PDB file of C-alpha atoms and ligand atoms in Angstrom:
ATOM      1  CA  MET N 622       0.042  -0.042  -0.057  1.00 89.00           C
ATOM      2  CA  THR N 623       1.198   3.520  -0.787  1.00 92.00           C
ATOM      3  CA  ARG N 624       2.606   5.497   2.105  1.00 94.00           C
ATOM      4  CA  ILE N 625       0.567   8.802   2.470  1.00 96.00           C
ATOM      5  CA  LYS N 626       0.909  10.841   5.474  1.00 97.00           C
ATOM      6  CA  ILE N 627      -1.489  13.722   6.564  1.00 97.00           C
ATOM      7  CA  LYS N 628      -1.224  15.838   9.551  1.00 96.00           C
ATOM      8  CA  SER N 629      -3.366  18.708  10.593  1.00 95.00           C
ATOM      9  CA  GLY N 630      -2.472  21.442  13.029  1.00 94.00           C
ATOM     10  CA  SER N 631      -1.655  25.159  13.537  1.00 91.00           C
ATOM     11  CA  LEU N 632       0.621  27.097  11.270  1.00 89.00           C
ATOM     12  CA  SER N 633       3.009  27.785  13.991  1.00 87.00           C
ATOM     13  CA  GLY N 634       3.295  23.994  14.515  1.00 90.00           C
ATOM     14  CA  ALA N 635       4.048  23.383  10.812  1.00 90.00           C
ATOM     15  CA  LYS N 636       7.855  23.517  11.048  1.00 89.00           C
ATOM     16  CA  ARG N 637       7.926  20.975  13.952  1.00 91.00           C
ATOM     17  CA  ALA N 638       5.882  18.534  11.814  1.00 94.00           C
ATOM     18  CA  LEU N 639       8.125  18.451   8.855  1.00 93.00           C
ATOM     19  CA  PRO N 640      10.334  15.375   8.248  1.00 92.00           C
ATOM     20  CA  ARG N 641      14.112  15.531   9.087  1.00 90.00           C
ATOM     21  CA  HIS N 642      16.028  17.619   6.670  1.00 88.00           C
ATOM     22  CA  ARG N 643      19.400  19.263   6.193  1.00 87.00           C
ATOM     23  CA  ASP N 644      17.932  22.301   4.576  1.00 93.00           C
ATOM     24  CA  MET N 645      14.605  23.446   3.291  1.00 95.00           C
ATOM     25  CA  PHE N 646      13.287  25.621   0.510  1.00 96.00           C
ATOM     26  CA  ILE N 647       9.838  27.113   0.287  1.00 95.00           C
ATOM     27  CA  VAL N 648       7.897  27.649  -2.938  1.00 95.00           C
ATOM     28  CA  TYR N 649       4.695  29.647  -2.134  1.00 94.00           C
ATOM     29  CA  ASP N 650       1.815  31.304  -4.004  1.00 94.00           C
ATOM     30  CA  ARG N 651       2.559  35.143  -4.164  1.00 92.00           C
ATOM     31  CA  ASN N 652      -1.092  35.539  -2.889  1.00 88.00           C
ATOM     32  CA  VAL N 653      -0.583  33.515   0.334  1.00 84.00           C
ATOM     33  CA  VAL N 654      -0.684  36.176   3.016  1.00 71.00           C
ATOM     34  CA  LEU N 655       2.666  37.208   4.396  1.00 62.00           C
ATOM     35  CA  HIS N 656       2.576  35.836   7.883  1.00 65.00           C
ATOM     36  CA  GLU N 657       1.580  32.449   6.548  1.00 69.00           C
ATOM     37  CA  ALA N 658       4.553  32.374   4.063  1.00 65.00           C
ATOM     38  CA  LYS N 659       6.853  33.542   6.932  1.00 69.00           C
ATOM     39  CA  ALA N 660       5.861  30.504   9.094  1.00 71.00           C
ATOM     40  CA  PHE N 661       9.235  28.993   8.168  1.00 75.00           C
ATOM     41  CA  GLY N 662      11.324  31.776   9.555  1.00 75.00           C
ATOM     42  CA  LYS N 663      14.554  32.313   7.619  1.00 82.00           C
ATOM     43  CA  SER N 664      14.343  29.460   5.149  1.00 89.00           C
ATOM     44  CA  PRO N 665      14.892  30.693   1.565  1.00 93.00           C
ATOM     45  CA  ALA N 666      11.484  31.165  -0.130  1.00 93.00           C
ATOM     46  CA  MET N 667      10.440  31.791  -3.730  1.00 95.00           C
ATOM     47  CA  ALA N 668       7.107  33.362  -4.578  1.00 94.00           C
ATOM     48  CA  ILE N 669       5.374  32.157  -7.820  1.00 96.00           C
ATOM     49  CA  ASP N 670       2.344  33.287  -9.716  1.00 96.00           C
ATOM     50  CA  ALA N 671       0.120  30.343  -9.058  1.00 96.00           C
ATOM     51  CA  ASP N 672      -2.493  30.618 -11.948  1.00 93.00           C
ATOM     52  CA  GLU N 673      -3.357  28.320 -14.825  1.00 91.00           C
ATOM     53  CA  GLU N 674      -1.555  30.565 -17.182  1.00 93.00           C
ATOM     54  CA  HIS N 675       1.684  30.182 -15.260  1.00 96.00           C
ATOM     55  CA  LYS N 676       1.232  26.362 -14.634  1.00 97.00           C
ATOM     56  CA  THR N 677       3.929  25.631 -17.286  1.00 97.00           C
ATOM     57  CA  MET N 678       7.300  24.053 -17.685  1.00 98.00           C
ATOM     58  CA  ASP N 679       8.771  27.638 -17.572  1.00 98.00           C
ATOM     59  CA  THR N 680       7.792  28.095 -13.991  1.00 98.00           C
ATOM     60  CA  VAL N 681       8.930  24.592 -13.066  1.00 98.00           C
ATOM     61  CA  MET N 682      12.465  25.329 -14.681  1.00 98.00           C
ATOM     62  CA  ALA N 683      12.358  28.689 -12.778  1.00 98.00           C
ATOM     63  CA  ILE N 684      11.924  26.769  -9.603  1.00 98.00           C
ATOM     64  CA  CYS N 685      14.701  24.339 -10.521  1.00 98.00           C
ATOM     65  CA  ARG N 686      17.125  27.102 -11.415  1.00 98.00           C
ATOM     66  CA  TRP N 687      16.274  28.845  -8.141  1.00 98.00           C
ATOM     67  CA  LEU N 688      17.023  25.640  -6.227  1.00 98.00           C
ATOM     68  CA  MET N 689      20.336  25.247  -8.167  1.00 98.00           C
ATOM     69  CA  SER N 690      21.361  28.946  -7.448  1.00 98.00           C
ATOM     70  CA  MET N 691      20.624  28.292  -3.613  1.00 97.00           C
ATOM     71  CA  GLY N 692      22.701  25.193  -3.729  1.00 97.00           C
ATOM     72  CA  ALA N 693      19.719  22.815  -2.857  1.00 97.00           C
ATOM     73  CA  GLY N 694      21.075  19.222  -2.725  1.00 97.00           C
ATOM     74  CA  ARG N 695      19.456  15.833  -3.062  1.00 96.00           C
ATOM     75  CA  ASP N 696      18.934  15.748   0.730  1.00 96.00           C
ATOM     76  CA  SER N 697      17.068  19.063   0.682  1.00 97.00           C
ATOM     77  CA  LEU N 698      13.382  19.420   1.448  1.00 97.00           C
ATOM     78  CA  LEU N 699      11.073  21.484  -0.728  1.00 97.00           C
ATOM     79  CA  VAL N 700       7.908  22.842   0.950  1.00 96.00           C
ATOM     80  CA  ALA N 701       5.073  23.933  -1.388  1.00 96.00           C
ATOM     81  CA  MET N 702       2.659  26.262   0.237  1.00 95.00           C
ATOM     82  CA  GLY N 703      -0.479  27.427  -1.617  1.00 95.00           C
ATOM     83  CA  GLY N 704      -3.285  26.037  -3.711  1.00 96.00           C
ATOM     84  CA  GLY N 705      -3.330  23.172  -6.208  1.00 97.00           C
ATOM     85  CA  VAL N 706      -1.412  25.080  -8.805  1.00 97.00           C
ATOM     86  CA  THR N 707       1.352  25.708  -6.295  1.00 97.00           C
ATOM     87  CA  THR N 708       1.555  22.128  -5.057  1.00 98.00           C
ATOM     88  CA  ASP N 709       1.402  20.856  -8.627  1.00 98.00           C
ATOM     89  CA  LEU N 710       4.259  23.110  -9.910  1.00 98.00           C
ATOM     90  CA  ALA N 711       6.553  22.806  -6.878  1.00 98.00           C
ATOM     91  CA  GLY N 712       5.876  19.147  -6.500  1.00 98.00           C
ATOM     92  CA  PHE N 713       6.710  18.620 -10.142  1.00 98.00           C
ATOM     93  CA  ALA N 714       9.963  20.557  -9.682  1.00 98.00           C
ATOM     94  CA  ALA N 715      10.772  18.381  -6.639  1.00 98.00           C
ATOM     95  CA  CYS N 716      10.247  15.373  -8.616  1.00 98.00           C
ATOM     96  CA  ILE N 717      12.716  16.286 -11.401  1.00 98.00           C
ATOM     97  CA  TYR N 718      15.184  18.418  -9.638  1.00 98.00           C
ATOM     98  CA  LYS N 719      18.575  16.325  -9.333  1.00 98.00           C
ATOM     99  CA  ARG N 720      16.231  13.397 -10.337  1.00 97.00           C
ATOM    100  CA  GLY N 721      13.926  13.888  -7.290  1.00 98.00           C
ATOM    101  CA  ILE N 722      14.039  15.542  -3.868  1.00 98.00           C
ATOM    102  CA  ARG N 723      11.614  15.121  -1.065  1.00 98.00           C
ATOM    103  CA  TYR N 724       8.693  17.530  -0.812  1.00 98.00           C
ATOM    104  CA  VAL N 725       5.946  18.502   1.604  1.00 98.00           C
ATOM    105  CA  ASN N 726       2.637  20.091   0.664  1.00 98.00           C
ATOM    106  CA  ILE N 727       1.076  22.793   2.921  1.00 96.00           C
ATOM    107  CA  PRO N 728      -2.240  23.435   1.166  1.00 96.00           C
ATOM    108  CA  THR N 729      -3.746  26.811   1.961  1.00 95.00           C
ATOM    109  CA  THR N 730      -6.971  26.455  -0.060  1.00 96.00           C
ATOM    110  CA  LEU N 731      -9.891  24.321   0.798  1.00 97.00           C
ATOM    111  CA  LEU N 732      -9.736  22.636  -2.613  1.00 97.00           C
ATOM    112  CA  SER N 733      -5.934  21.656  -2.062  1.00 98.00           C
ATOM    113  CA  MET N 734      -6.550  20.513   1.538  1.00 98.00           C
ATOM    114  CA  VAL N 735      -9.108  17.956   0.396  1.00 98.00           C
ATOM    115  CA  ASP N 736      -8.010  17.128  -3.069  1.00 97.00           C
ATOM    116  CA  ALA N 737      -4.992  18.616  -5.083  1.00 97.00           C
ATOM    117  CA  GLY N 738      -2.565  18.625  -1.965  1.00 98.00           C
ATOM    118  CA  ILE N 739      -3.052  14.855  -1.436  1.00 98.00           C
ATOM    119  CA  GLY N 740      -2.299  11.911  -3.689  1.00 98.00           C
ATOM    120  CA  GLY N 741       0.927  13.043  -5.417  1.00 98.00           C
ATOM    121  CA  LYS N 742      -0.380  14.276  -8.750  1.00 97.00           C
ATOM    122  CA  THR N 743       2.012  16.910 -10.026  1.00 98.00           C
ATOM    123  CA  GLY N 744       2.307  18.505 -13.389  1.00 97.00           C
ATOM    124  CA  VAL N 745       1.848  21.440 -15.793  1.00 97.00           C
ATOM    125  CA  ASN N 746      -0.405  22.558 -18.622  1.00 93.00           C
ATOM    126  CA  VAL N 747       0.747  22.279 -22.310  1.00 90.00           C
ATOM    127  CA  ASP N 748      -0.642  24.999 -24.560  1.00 86.00           C
ATOM    128  CA  SER N 749      -4.380  24.978 -23.616  1.00 72.00           C
ATOM    129  CA  TYR N 750      -4.405  21.360 -22.450  1.00 80.00           C
ATOM    130  CA  LYS N 751      -4.573  20.938 -18.663  1.00 84.00           C
ATOM    131  CA  ASN N 752      -2.131  18.769 -16.816  1.00 90.00           C
ATOM    132  CA  MET N 753      -0.649  17.172 -19.858  1.00 90.00           C
ATOM    133  CA  VAL N 754       2.763  16.617 -18.444  1.00 96.00           C
ATOM    134  CA  GLY N 755       3.500  15.396 -15.030  1.00 96.00           C
ATOM    135  CA  ILE N 756       4.227  12.688 -12.579  1.00 97.00           C
ATOM    136  CA  ILE N 757       2.468  10.884  -9.712  1.00 98.00           C
ATOM    137  CA  ARG N 758       4.937  10.968  -6.799  1.00 98.00           C
ATOM    138  CA  GLN N 759       3.830  11.268  -3.185  1.00 98.00           C
ATOM    139  CA  PRO N 760       4.755  14.102  -0.868  1.00 98.00           C
ATOM    140  CA  GLU N 761       6.522  13.199   2.458  1.00 98.00           C
ATOM    141  CA  LEU N 762       3.626  14.762   4.270  1.00 98.00           C
ATOM    142  CA  THR N 763       0.583  16.927   3.553  1.00 98.00           C
ATOM    143  CA  TYR N 764       0.225  19.318   6.491  1.00 97.00           C
ATOM    144  CA  ILE N 765      -3.261  20.895   6.738  1.00 97.00           C
ATOM    145  CA  CYS N 766      -3.719  24.202   8.584  1.00 95.00           C
ATOM    146  CA  PRO N 767      -7.438  25.019   8.662  1.00 94.00           C
ATOM    147  CA  GLU N 768      -6.651  28.391  10.092  1.00 92.00           C
ATOM    148  CA  THR N 769      -5.389  29.559   6.680  1.00 92.00           C
ATOM    149  CA  LEU N 770      -9.131  29.181   5.359  1.00 94.00           C
ATOM    150  CA  SER N 771     -10.028  32.393   7.284  1.00 93.00           C
ATOM    151  CA  SER N 772      -8.113  34.510   4.740  1.00 90.00           C
ATOM    152  CA  LEU N 773      -9.404  32.652   1.688  1.00 93.00           C
ATOM    153  CA  PRO N 774     -11.704  34.565  -0.614  1.00 93.00           C
ATOM    154  CA  ALA N 775     -15.355  33.372  -0.269  1.00 95.00           C
ATOM    155  CA  ARG N 776     -15.708  32.227  -3.847  1.00 95.00           C
ATOM    156  CA  GLU N 777     -12.562  30.137  -3.475  1.00 95.00           C
ATOM    157  CA  LEU N 778     -13.753  28.601  -0.157  1.00 97.00           C
ATOM    158  CA  ARG N 779     -16.950  27.621  -2.090  1.00 96.00           C
ATOM    159  CA  SER N 780     -14.948  26.084  -4.890  1.00 96.00           C
ATOM    160  CA  GLY N 781     -13.247  23.862  -2.334  1.00 97.00           C
ATOM    161  CA  ALA N 782     -16.579  23.173  -0.882  1.00 97.00           C
ATOM    162  CA  ALA N 783     -17.696  21.291  -3.922  1.00 98.00           C
ATOM    163  CA  GLU N 784     -14.737  18.960  -3.713  1.00 98.00           C
ATOM    164  CA  LEU N 785     -15.385  18.341  -0.051  1.00 98.00           C
ATOM    165  CA  LEU N 786     -19.012  17.567  -0.696  1.00 98.00           C
ATOM    166  CA  LYS N 787     -17.896  15.323  -3.641  1.00 98.00           C
ATOM    167  CA  THR N 788     -15.748  13.407  -1.187  1.00 98.00           C
ATOM    168  CA  PHE N 789     -18.452  12.768   1.242  1.00 98.00           C
ATOM    169  CA  ILE N 790     -20.869  11.670  -1.568  1.00 98.00           C
ATOM    170  CA  ILE N 791     -18.283   9.087  -2.245  1.00 98.00           C
ATOM    171  CA  LYS N 792     -17.773   8.015   1.321  1.00 98.00           C
ATOM    172  CA  ASP N 793     -20.205   9.478   3.778  1.00 97.00           C
ATOM    173  CA  ASP N 794     -20.069   8.388   7.533  1.00 94.00           C
ATOM    174  CA  GLY N 795     -22.580  11.086   8.236  1.00 96.00           C
ATOM    175  CA  ASN N 796     -20.244  13.717   7.213  1.00 98.00           C
ATOM    176  CA  TYR N 797     -22.066  14.887   4.019  1.00 98.00           C
ATOM    177  CA  GLN N 798     -24.985  16.485   5.883  1.00 98.00           C
ATOM    178  CA  LYS N 799     -22.635  18.032   8.515  1.00 98.00           C
ATOM    179  CA  ALA N 800     -20.681  19.654   5.543  1.00 98.00           C
ATOM    180  CA  VAL N 801     -23.802  21.083   4.036  1.00 98.00           C
ATOM    181  CA  GLU N 802     -24.718  22.614   7.436  1.00 98.00           C
ATOM    182  CA  ALA N 803     -21.235  23.960   7.961  1.00 98.00           C
ATOM    183  CA  LEU N 804     -21.093  25.494   4.488  1.00 97.00           C
ATOM    184  CA  SER N 805     -24.687  26.988   4.421  1.00 96.00           C
ATOM    185  CA  GLY N 806     -24.891  30.679   4.501  1.00 92.00           C
ATOM    186  CA  THR N 807     -21.853  32.121   6.049  1.00 94.00           C
ATOM    187  CA  PRO N 808     -19.473  29.072   6.275  1.00 96.00           C
ATOM    188  CA  ASP N 809     -18.690  27.899   9.918  1.00 97.00           C
ATOM    189  CA  LEU N 810     -14.975  27.415   9.809  1.00 97.00           C
ATOM    190  CA  THR N 811     -14.824  25.916  13.274  1.00 96.00           C
ATOM    191  CA  ALA N 812     -17.431  23.268  12.232  1.00 97.00           C
ATOM    192  CA  LEU N 813     -15.504  22.772   8.906  1.00 97.00           C
ATOM    193  CA  ALA N 814     -12.093  22.055  10.371  1.00 96.00           C
ATOM    194  CA  PRO N 815     -12.659  18.477  11.387  1.00 97.00           C
ATOM    195  CA  LEU N 816     -14.590  17.765   8.136  1.00 98.00           C
ATOM    196  CA  VAL N 817     -11.587  18.945   6.154  1.00 98.00           C
ATOM    197  CA  LYS N 818      -9.406  16.459   7.910  1.00 96.00           C
ATOM    198  CA  ALA N 819     -11.953  13.615   7.447  1.00 97.00           C
ATOM    199  CA  ALA N 820     -12.267  14.391   3.694  1.00 98.00           C
ATOM    200  CA  ALA N 821      -8.387  14.440   3.359  1.00 98.00           C
ATOM    201  CA  GLU N 822      -8.329  11.017   5.018  1.00 97.00           C
ATOM    202  CA  VAL N 823     -11.068   9.624   2.621  1.00 98.00           C
ATOM    203  CA  LYS N 824      -8.952  10.715  -0.369  1.00 98.00           C
ATOM    204  CA  ALA N 825      -5.746   9.344   1.190  1.00 98.00           C
ATOM    205  CA  ALA N 826      -7.424   5.993   1.997  1.00 97.00           C
ATOM    206  CA  ILE N 827      -8.416   5.739  -1.931  1.00 97.00           C
ATOM    207  CA  VAL N 828      -5.028   6.755  -3.247  1.00 98.00           C
ATOM    208  CA  ARG N 829      -3.293   4.333  -0.794  1.00 97.00           C
ATOM    209  CA  ARG N 830      -5.088   1.492  -2.497  1.00 96.00           C
ATOM    210  CA  ASP N 831      -4.873   2.818  -6.119  1.00 97.00           C
ATOM    211  CA  GLU N 832      -2.119   5.318  -6.489  1.00 97.00           C
ATOM    212  CA  PHE N 833      -1.866   5.253 -10.381  1.00 96.00           C
ATOM    213  CA  GLU N 834      -5.617   5.457 -10.972  1.00 94.00           C
ATOM    214  CA  THR N 835      -6.312   2.044 -12.545  1.00 92.00           C
ATOM    215  CA  GLY N 836      -9.316   1.459 -10.309  1.00 93.00           C
ATOM    216  CA  LYS N 837     -10.919   2.973  -7.284  1.00 95.00           C
ATOM    217  CA  ARG N 838      -9.049   6.320  -7.615  1.00 97.00           C
ATOM    218  CA  ARG N 839     -11.338   7.013 -10.498  1.00 96.00           C
ATOM    219  CA  LEU N 840     -14.144   7.331  -8.044  1.00 97.00           C
ATOM    220  CA  LEU N 841     -12.591  10.791  -7.214  1.00 97.00           C
ATOM    221  CA  ASN N 842     -13.616  11.858 -10.705  1.00 96.00           C
ATOM    222  CA  LEU N 843     -17.218  12.155  -9.734  1.00 98.00           C
ATOM    223  CA  GLY N 844     -18.746  15.155 -11.327  1.00 97.00           C
ATOM    224  CA  HIS N 845     -15.575  15.827 -13.365  1.00 95.00           C
ATOM    225  CA  THR N 846     -16.723  14.552 -16.778  1.00 93.00           C
ATOM    226  CA  TYR N 847     -19.255  17.391 -17.029  1.00 95.00           C
ATOM    227  CA  ALA N 848     -16.946  19.707 -15.021  1.00 95.00           C
ATOM    228  CA  HIS N 849     -13.994  19.491 -17.427  1.00 91.00           C
ATOM    229  CA  ALA N 850     -16.350  19.885 -20.448  1.00 93.00           C
ATOM    230  CA  ILE N 851     -17.986  23.054 -18.856  1.00 95.00           C
ATOM    231  CA  GLU N 852     -14.576  24.414 -18.274  1.00 92.00           C
ATOM    232  CA  TRP N 853     -13.564  23.648 -21.825  1.00 90.00           C
ATOM    233  CA  TRP N 854     -16.718  25.298 -23.185  1.00 93.00           C
ATOM    234  CA  GLU N 855     -16.379  28.511 -21.221  1.00 94.00           C
ATOM    235  CA  HIS N 856     -12.633  28.719 -22.060  1.00 89.00           C
ATOM    236  CA  SER N 857     -13.381  28.152 -25.790  1.00 90.00           C
ATOM    237  CA  HIS N 858     -16.274  30.757 -25.875  1.00 94.00           C
ATOM    238  CA  GLY N 859     -14.268  33.350 -23.930  1.00 93.00           C
ATOM    239  CA  VAL N 860     -16.762  33.559 -21.029  1.00 94.00           C
ATOM    240  CA  ALA N 861     -15.908  36.653 -18.898  1.00 95.00           C
ATOM    241  CA  ASP N 862     -16.585  35.217 -15.566  1.00 94.00           C
ATOM    242  CA  PRO N 863     -16.241  31.455 -15.893  1.00 95.00           C
ATOM    243  CA  CYS N 864     -17.030  28.841 -13.225  1.00 96.00           C
ATOM    244  CA  THR N 865     -14.324  28.067 -10.806  1.00 95.00           C
ATOM    245  CA  HIS N 866     -13.248  24.386 -10.904  1.00 95.00           C
ATOM    246  CA  GLY N 867     -15.287  23.673  -7.844  1.00 97.00           C
ATOM    247  CA  GLU N 868     -18.375  25.311  -9.274  1.00 98.00           C
ATOM    248  CA  ALA N 869     -17.995  23.189 -12.456  1.00 97.00           C
ATOM    249  CA  VAL N 870     -17.750  20.081 -10.352  1.00 98.00           C
ATOM    250  CA  ALA N 871     -20.889  20.959  -8.401  1.00 98.00           C
ATOM    251  CA  ILE N 872     -22.868  21.223 -11.656  1.00 98.00           C
ATOM    252  CA  GLY N 873     -21.174  17.960 -12.769  1.00 98.00           C
ATOM    253  CA  ILE N 874     -22.433  16.126  -9.652  1.00 98.00           C
ATOM    254  CA  VAL N 875     -25.922  17.211 -10.257  1.00 98.00           C
ATOM    255  CA  LYS N 876     -25.555  15.946 -13.939  1.00 98.00           C
ATOM    256  CA  ALA N 877     -24.180  12.672 -12.479  1.00 98.00           C
ATOM    257  CA  ALA N 878     -27.198  12.365 -10.227  1.00 98.00           C
ATOM    258  CA  GLU N 879     -29.543  13.097 -13.125  1.00 98.00           C
ATOM    259  CA  GLU N 880     -27.914  10.389 -15.270  1.00 97.00           C
ATOM    260  CA  SER N 881     -27.990   7.943 -12.369  1.00 98.00           C
ATOM    261  CA  GLU N 882     -31.760   8.595 -11.947  1.00 98.00           C
ATOM    262  CA  LYS N 883     -32.388   8.120 -15.711  1.00 97.00           C
ATOM    263  CA  ARG N 884     -30.731   4.743 -15.595  1.00 97.00           C
ATOM    264  CA  GLY N 885     -32.477   3.646 -12.470  1.00 97.00           C
ATOM    265  CA  ILE N 886     -29.213   3.480 -10.461  1.00 98.00           C
ATOM    266  CA  CYS N 887     -30.577   5.865  -7.772  1.00 97.00           C
ATOM    267  CA  PRO N 888     -34.112   6.737  -6.780  1.00 95.00           C
ATOM    268  CA  ALA N 889     -35.749   9.760  -8.246  1.00 97.00           C
ATOM    269  CA  GLY N 890     -35.112  13.027  -6.316  1.00 97.00           C
ATOM    270  CA  LEU N 891     -31.295  12.689  -5.701  1.00 98.00           C
ATOM    271  CA  ALA N 892     -30.558  15.456  -8.284  1.00 98.00           C
ATOM    272  CA  ALA N 893     -33.138  17.689  -6.671  1.00 98.00           C
ATOM    273  CA  LYS N 894     -31.576  17.106  -3.240  1.00 98.00           C
ATOM    274  CA  PHE N 895     -28.062  18.032  -4.630  1.00 98.00           C
ATOM    275  CA  ARG N 896     -29.549  21.165  -6.305  1.00 98.00           C
ATOM    276  CA  ALA N 897     -31.018  22.222  -2.962  1.00 98.00           C
ATOM    277  CA  ASP N 898     -28.014  21.329  -0.875  1.00 98.00           C
ATOM    278  CA  PHE N 899     -25.585  23.058  -3.221  1.00 98.00           C
ATOM    279  CA  ALA N 900     -27.609  26.109  -3.603  1.00 97.00           C
ATOM    280  CA  LEU N 901     -27.552  26.488   0.309  1.00 97.00           C
ATOM    281  CA  CYS N 902     -23.670  26.256   0.000  1.00 97.00           C
ATOM    282  CA  GLY N 903     -23.694  28.985  -2.775  1.00 97.00           C
ATOM    283  CA  LEU N 904     -22.757  26.662  -5.536  1.00 98.00           C
ATOM    284  CA  PRO N 905     -24.287  26.752  -9.061  1.00 98.00           C
ATOM    285  CA  THR N 906     -26.282  23.711 -10.372  1.00 98.00           C
ATOM    286  CA  GLU N 907     -27.058  24.506 -13.963  1.00 97.00           C
ATOM    287  CA  ILE N 908     -25.065  23.973 -17.077  1.00 96.00           C
ATOM    288  CA  PRO N 909     -24.199  27.379 -18.476  1.00 94.00           C
ATOM    289  CA  CYS N 910     -24.863  26.306 -22.144  1.00 94.00           C
ATOM    290  CA  PRO N 911     -26.969  24.054 -24.309  1.00 94.00           C
ATOM    291  CA  GLU N 912     -26.061  20.649 -23.141  1.00 93.00           C
ATOM    292  CA  GLU N 913     -25.190  19.148 -26.645  1.00 94.00           C
ATOM    293  CA  GLU N 914     -22.417  21.818 -26.935  1.00 94.00           C
ATOM    294  CA  LEU N 915     -20.570  19.913 -24.232  1.00 93.00           C
ATOM    295  CA  LEU N 916     -20.457  16.593 -26.076  1.00 90.00           C
ATOM    296  CA  PRO N 917     -17.247  17.269 -28.129  1.00 85.00           C
ATOM    297  CA  ALA N 918     -15.404  17.832 -24.718  1.00 85.00           C
ATOM    298  CA  ILE N 919     -17.104  14.728 -23.086  1.00 86.00           C
ATOM    299  CA  ARG N 920     -16.028  12.564 -26.079  1.00 81.00           C
ATOM    300  CA  GLN N 921     -12.435  13.925 -25.808  1.00 74.00           C
ATOM    301  CA  ASP N 922     -12.242  13.154 -22.085  1.00 71.00           C
ATOM    302  CA  LYS N 923      -8.632  12.284 -21.437  1.00 63.00           C
ATOM    303  CA  LYS N 924      -9.617   9.533 -19.021  1.00 66.00           C
ATOM    304  CA  ALA N 925     -11.509   7.673 -21.762  1.00 68.00           C
ATOM    305  CA  GLU N 926     -10.317   4.215 -22.633  1.00 71.00           C
ATOM    306  CA  GLU N 927     -11.118   2.338 -25.906  1.00 72.00           C
ATOM    307  CA  GLY N 928     -13.653   4.988 -26.914  1.00 75.00           C
ATOM    308  CA  LYS N 929     -15.638   4.371 -23.508  1.00 83.00           C
ATOM    309  CA  LEU N 930     -15.960   6.703 -20.634  1.00 88.00           C
ATOM    310  CA  ASN N 931     -15.580   5.621 -16.973  1.00 89.00           C
ATOM    311  CA  PHE N 932     -18.492   7.563 -15.747  1.00 94.00           C
ATOM    312  CA  VAL N 933     -19.108   7.800 -12.066  1.00 97.00           C
ATOM    313  CA  PHE N 934     -22.615   7.265 -11.160  1.00 98.00           C
ATOM    314  CA  ILE N 935     -24.292   7.825  -7.722  1.00 98.00           C
ATOM    315  CA  ARG N 936     -26.467   5.255  -6.003  1.00 98.00           C
ATOM    316  CA  ARG N 937     -27.010   7.301  -2.832  1.00 98.00           C
ATOM    317  CA  VAL N 938     -24.854   9.683  -0.647  1.00 98.00           C
ATOM    318  CA  GLY N 939     -21.924   7.546   0.311  1.00 98.00           C
ATOM    319  CA  ASP N 940     -22.231   5.018  -2.523  1.00 98.00           C
ATOM    320  CA  VAL N 941     -20.957   5.531  -5.984  1.00 98.00           C
ATOM    321  CA  VAL N 942     -20.122   3.240  -8.877  1.00 97.00           C
ATOM    322  CA  ILE N 943     -18.130   3.449 -12.066  1.00 96.00           C
ATOM    323  CA  LYS N 944     -19.625   2.362 -15.179  1.00 95.00           C
ATOM    324  CA  ARG N 945     -18.238   2.313 -18.746  1.00 90.00           C
ATOM    325  CA  ILE N 946     -20.486   4.156 -21.156  1.00 87.00           C
TER     326      ILE N 946
HETATM  327  N1  LIG K   5      -8.117  14.820  -8.162  1.00 67.00           N
HETATM  328  C1  LIG K   5      -8.322  13.506  -8.410  1.00 67.00           C
HETATM  329  C2  LIG K   5      -7.209  12.750  -8.012  1.00 67.00           C
HETATM  330  O1  LIG K   5      -6.299  13.100  -7.340  1.00 67.00           O
HETATM  331  O2  LIG K   5      -7.195  11.448  -8.282  1.00 67.00           O
END
């Protein structure tokens, strides 16, 4: 089983939680508030522009050149602090610098705490194709500091909320309803903190058993077939205020529930329940274009095999199933 380590604690305790190291280098999202980026005292730190446009080999090479200039060796530790773009970029640099050095993720967005910062997927975009080049290699540790959520913009929190809810639709243990309550209206960050850790553990448990996504890890793609198609459609139509990834996932989950109802995989009413729950959490639930316009992207899904999609259907909250369609 793949070794995946997750800890949760305060930012001030992060340094003590790190694995033993000779020296350490921090790569952080320029938007991470300064006191958070300074949690590691005097360690050398490099700020990056952590957006999709800069999620390229150029940025990875800039990190590698910086590590070289700072004299980082094979026994150095790289700490990636930020959202999913930061952990993907810094993690990829760590995977290839001197043929691989150890790295730790400190996710500072809800989305990266429950998804991107766990499971070892690293990589970059190529032209307009997302995550086309990358490696799966596990961080030494993912250290979650829920306190960083208090400075996260509301829309980004909601984007992560969709991945959190997705996780509990895959494996519930009573957490789905608690998450809806914590996220309704003004999110209750105190109630959210243990749910973040629980969702991170659900993802870790799945990845431990299927690191390279040949089986159960595909369950984590719930809602993503439509989400990726919506993101592609909005990008190719130059939509001025496109959905965040999480917003697209929320719509994708509703679609997955509708498709499950159509095939008799779940009882009628599940899609309506998700619509109501997600609306309470400030998430959209309607496709922003005529549905048939998403079909080209759905057919191109990079996770399709032999012309068939591995689509994740929902039987009920806490019970999902993959079917080839
Ligand atoms: N974001 C889905 C995965 O890591 O497999």
